[in-house]
């Protein structure tokens, strides 16, 4: 982060990062307890729900892989990536309760996993270069 950033901005970014840590923990932890509800809601088997949840792992890998390139491209504004990824994960989590098909469930878990990968790597890069 540049030295020209004012103290209120630094405090705001610190608060944002703490909120991101809380939300990323909630996002990763929600998949297990909701599998039974999703199975009942979608009228499908546990194995099909588990396949959809596994998309989160693929998304995590994709997000972590892409984060290095995106962080380098963003320069000073790299903290916005963490904010955007947190927003994507939150929206994906909210929309999961309204899903009516396994395909959309897979897409939402993949999107959330990608956001989580971006968050994990982005937080580490942010703190290393702070």
Short mmCIF file of C-alpha atoms in Angstrom, two decimals:
data_model
loop_
_atom_site.label_atom_id
_atom_site.label_comp_id
_atom_site.label_asym_id
_atom_site.label_seq_id
_atom_site.Cartn_x
_atom_site.Cartn_y
_atom_site.Cartn_z
CA UNK A 1 0.00 0.00 0.00
CA UNK A 2 1.36 3.45 -0.79
CA UNK A 3 2.49 5.79 1.97
CA UNK A 4 0.26 8.55 0.60
CA UNK A 5 -2.87 6.78 1.85
CA UNK A 6 -4.45 8.65 4.75
CA UNK A 7 -5.01 7.20 8.21
CA UNK A 8 -8.83 6.90 7.86
CA UNK A 9 -8.33 4.88 4.67
CA UNK A 10 -5.91 2.55 6.44
CA UNK A 11 -8.41 2.00 9.23
CA UNK A 12 -11.21 1.35 6.74
CA UNK A 13 -9.11 -1.22 4.90
CA UNK A 14 -8.23 -2.95 8.18
CA UNK A 15 -11.92 -3.17 9.14
CA UNK A 16 -12.72 -4.49 5.65
CA UNK A 17 -10.08 -7.21 5.95
CA UNK A 18 -11.39 -8.34 9.33
CA UNK A 19 -14.90 -8.59 7.87
CA UNK A 20 -13.52 -10.56 4.92
CA UNK A 21 -11.88 -13.06 7.30
CA UNK A 22 -15.17 -13.54 9.13
CA UNK A 23 -17.20 -13.95 5.94
CA UNK A 24 -14.72 -16.34 4.33
CA UNK A 25 -14.87 -18.58 7.39
CA UNK A 26 -18.65 -18.58 7.25
CA UNK A 27 -18.65 -19.33 3.54
CA UNK A 28 -16.42 -22.37 3.84
CA UNK A 29 -18.31 -23.67 6.88
CA UNK A 30 -21.81 -23.43 5.44
CA UNK A 31 -21.53 -26.22 2.87
CA UNK A 32 -21.67 -29.14 5.31
CA UNK A 33 -24.81 -28.31 7.30
CA UNK A 34 -26.77 -27.24 4.25
CA UNK A 35 -26.19 -30.40 2.23
CA UNK A 36 -29.18 -32.14 3.82
CA UNK A 37 -31.45 -29.17 3.18
CA UNK A 38 -30.27 -28.86 -0.42
CA UNK A 39 -30.87 -32.58 -0.97
CA UNK A 40 -34.45 -32.23 0.23
CA UNK A 41 -35.09 -28.96 -1.63
CA UNK A 42 -33.71 -30.23 -4.94
CA UNK A 43 -35.18 -33.72 -4.47
CA UNK A 44 -31.92 -35.44 -5.34
CA UNK A 45 -29.35 -37.77 -3.80
CA UNK A 46 -26.56 -36.85 -1.41
CA UNK A 47 -23.98 -37.94 -3.98
CA UNK A 48 -25.23 -35.37 -6.51
CA UNK A 49 -25.17 -32.63 -3.87
CA UNK A 50 -21.63 -33.68 -2.88
CA UNK A 51 -20.53 -33.36 -6.52
CA UNK A 52 -21.88 -29.82 -6.56
CA UNK A 53 -20.08 -28.98 -3.31
CA UNK A 54 -16.85 -30.34 -4.79
CA UNK A 55 -17.03 -27.51 -7.33
CA UNK A 56 -15.96 -25.25 -4.48
CA UNK A 57 -12.57 -26.99 -4.45
CA UNK A 58 -12.11 -26.51 -8.18
CA UNK A 59 -13.06 -22.85 -7.81
CA UNK A 60 -10.64 -22.43 -4.92
CA UNK A 61 -7.80 -23.69 -7.10
CA UNK A 62 -8.83 -21.47 -10.03
CA UNK A 63 -9.09 -18.39 -7.81
CA UNK A 64 -5.73 -18.97 -6.17
CA UNK A 65 -4.12 -19.49 -9.56
CA UNK A 66 -5.63 -16.35 -11.08
CA UNK A 67 -5.02 -14.12 -8.07
CA UNK A 68 -1.32 -13.56 -8.71
CA UNK A 69 -1.97 -12.26 -12.20
CA UNK A 70 -4.87 -10.08 -11.11
CA UNK A 71 -3.01 -8.60 -8.11
CA UNK A 72 -0.06 -7.65 -10.33
CA UNK A 73 -2.39 -5.96 -12.80
CA UNK A 74 -4.21 -3.95 -10.10
CA UNK A 75 -1.14 -2.37 -8.50
CA UNK A 76 -2.04 0.04 -5.69
CA UNK A 77 -5.74 -0.86 -5.86
CA UNK A 78 -5.21 -4.52 -4.97
CA UNK A 79 -7.34 -4.21 -1.83
CA UNK A 80 -10.36 -3.77 -4.13
CA UNK A 81 -9.84 -7.35 -5.33
CA UNK A 82 -10.32 -8.60 -1.78
CA UNK A 83 -13.50 -6.53 -1.46
CA UNK A 84 -14.86 -7.74 -4.80
CA UNK A 85 -14.09 -11.37 -4.01
CA UNK A 86 -15.80 -11.06 -0.64
CA UNK A 87 -18.86 -9.61 -2.33
CA UNK A 88 -18.95 -12.42 -4.91
CA UNK A 89 -18.70 -15.06 -2.17
CA UNK A 90 -21.48 -13.39 -0.19
CA UNK A 91 -23.83 -13.14 -3.19
CA UNK A 92 -23.14 -16.77 -4.13
CA UNK A 93 -23.91 -17.86 -0.58
CA UNK A 94 -27.18 -15.91 -0.48
CA UNK A 95 -28.32 -17.24 -3.87
CA UNK A 96 -27.70 -20.87 -2.88
CA UNK A 97 -30.94 -20.96 -0.93
CA UNK A 98 -32.93 -19.98 -4.05
CA UNK A 99 -31.36 -22.51 -6.44
CA UNK A 100 -33.69 -24.83 -8.31
CA UNK A 101 -31.20 -26.99 -10.21
CA UNK A 102 -27.94 -28.79 -9.58
CA UNK A 103 -26.26 -26.95 -12.44
CA UNK A 104 -26.84 -23.57 -10.80
CA UNK A 105 -25.78 -24.98 -7.46
CA UNK A 106 -22.51 -26.15 -9.05
CA UNK A 107 -21.99 -22.70 -10.61
CA UNK A 108 -22.58 -20.97 -7.28
CA UNK A 109 -20.21 -23.27 -5.39
CA UNK A 110 -17.58 -22.77 -8.11
CA UNK A 111 -18.04 -18.98 -7.97
CA UNK A 112 -17.79 -18.99 -4.19
CA UNK A 113 -14.71 -21.20 -4.30
CA UNK A 114 -13.07 -18.91 -6.83
CA UNK A 115 -13.80 -15.92 -4.61
CA UNK A 116 -12.39 -17.78 -1.60
CA UNK A 117 -9.20 -18.57 -3.54
CA UNK A 118 -8.86 -14.91 -4.48
CA UNK A 119 -9.45 -13.92 -0.86
CA UNK A 120 -6.90 -16.33 0.57
CA UNK A 121 -4.08 -15.37 -1.76
CA UNK A 122 -5.06 -11.70 -1.89
CA UNK A 123 -4.97 -11.33 1.90
CA UNK A 124 -1.54 -12.90 2.08
CA UNK A 125 -0.15 -10.72 -0.69
CA UNK A 126 -1.72 -7.62 0.85
CA UNK A 127 -0.16 -8.22 4.25
CA UNK A 128 3.22 -9.16 2.82
CA UNK A 129 3.51 -5.89 0.87
CA UNK A 130 1.77 -3.64 3.39
#
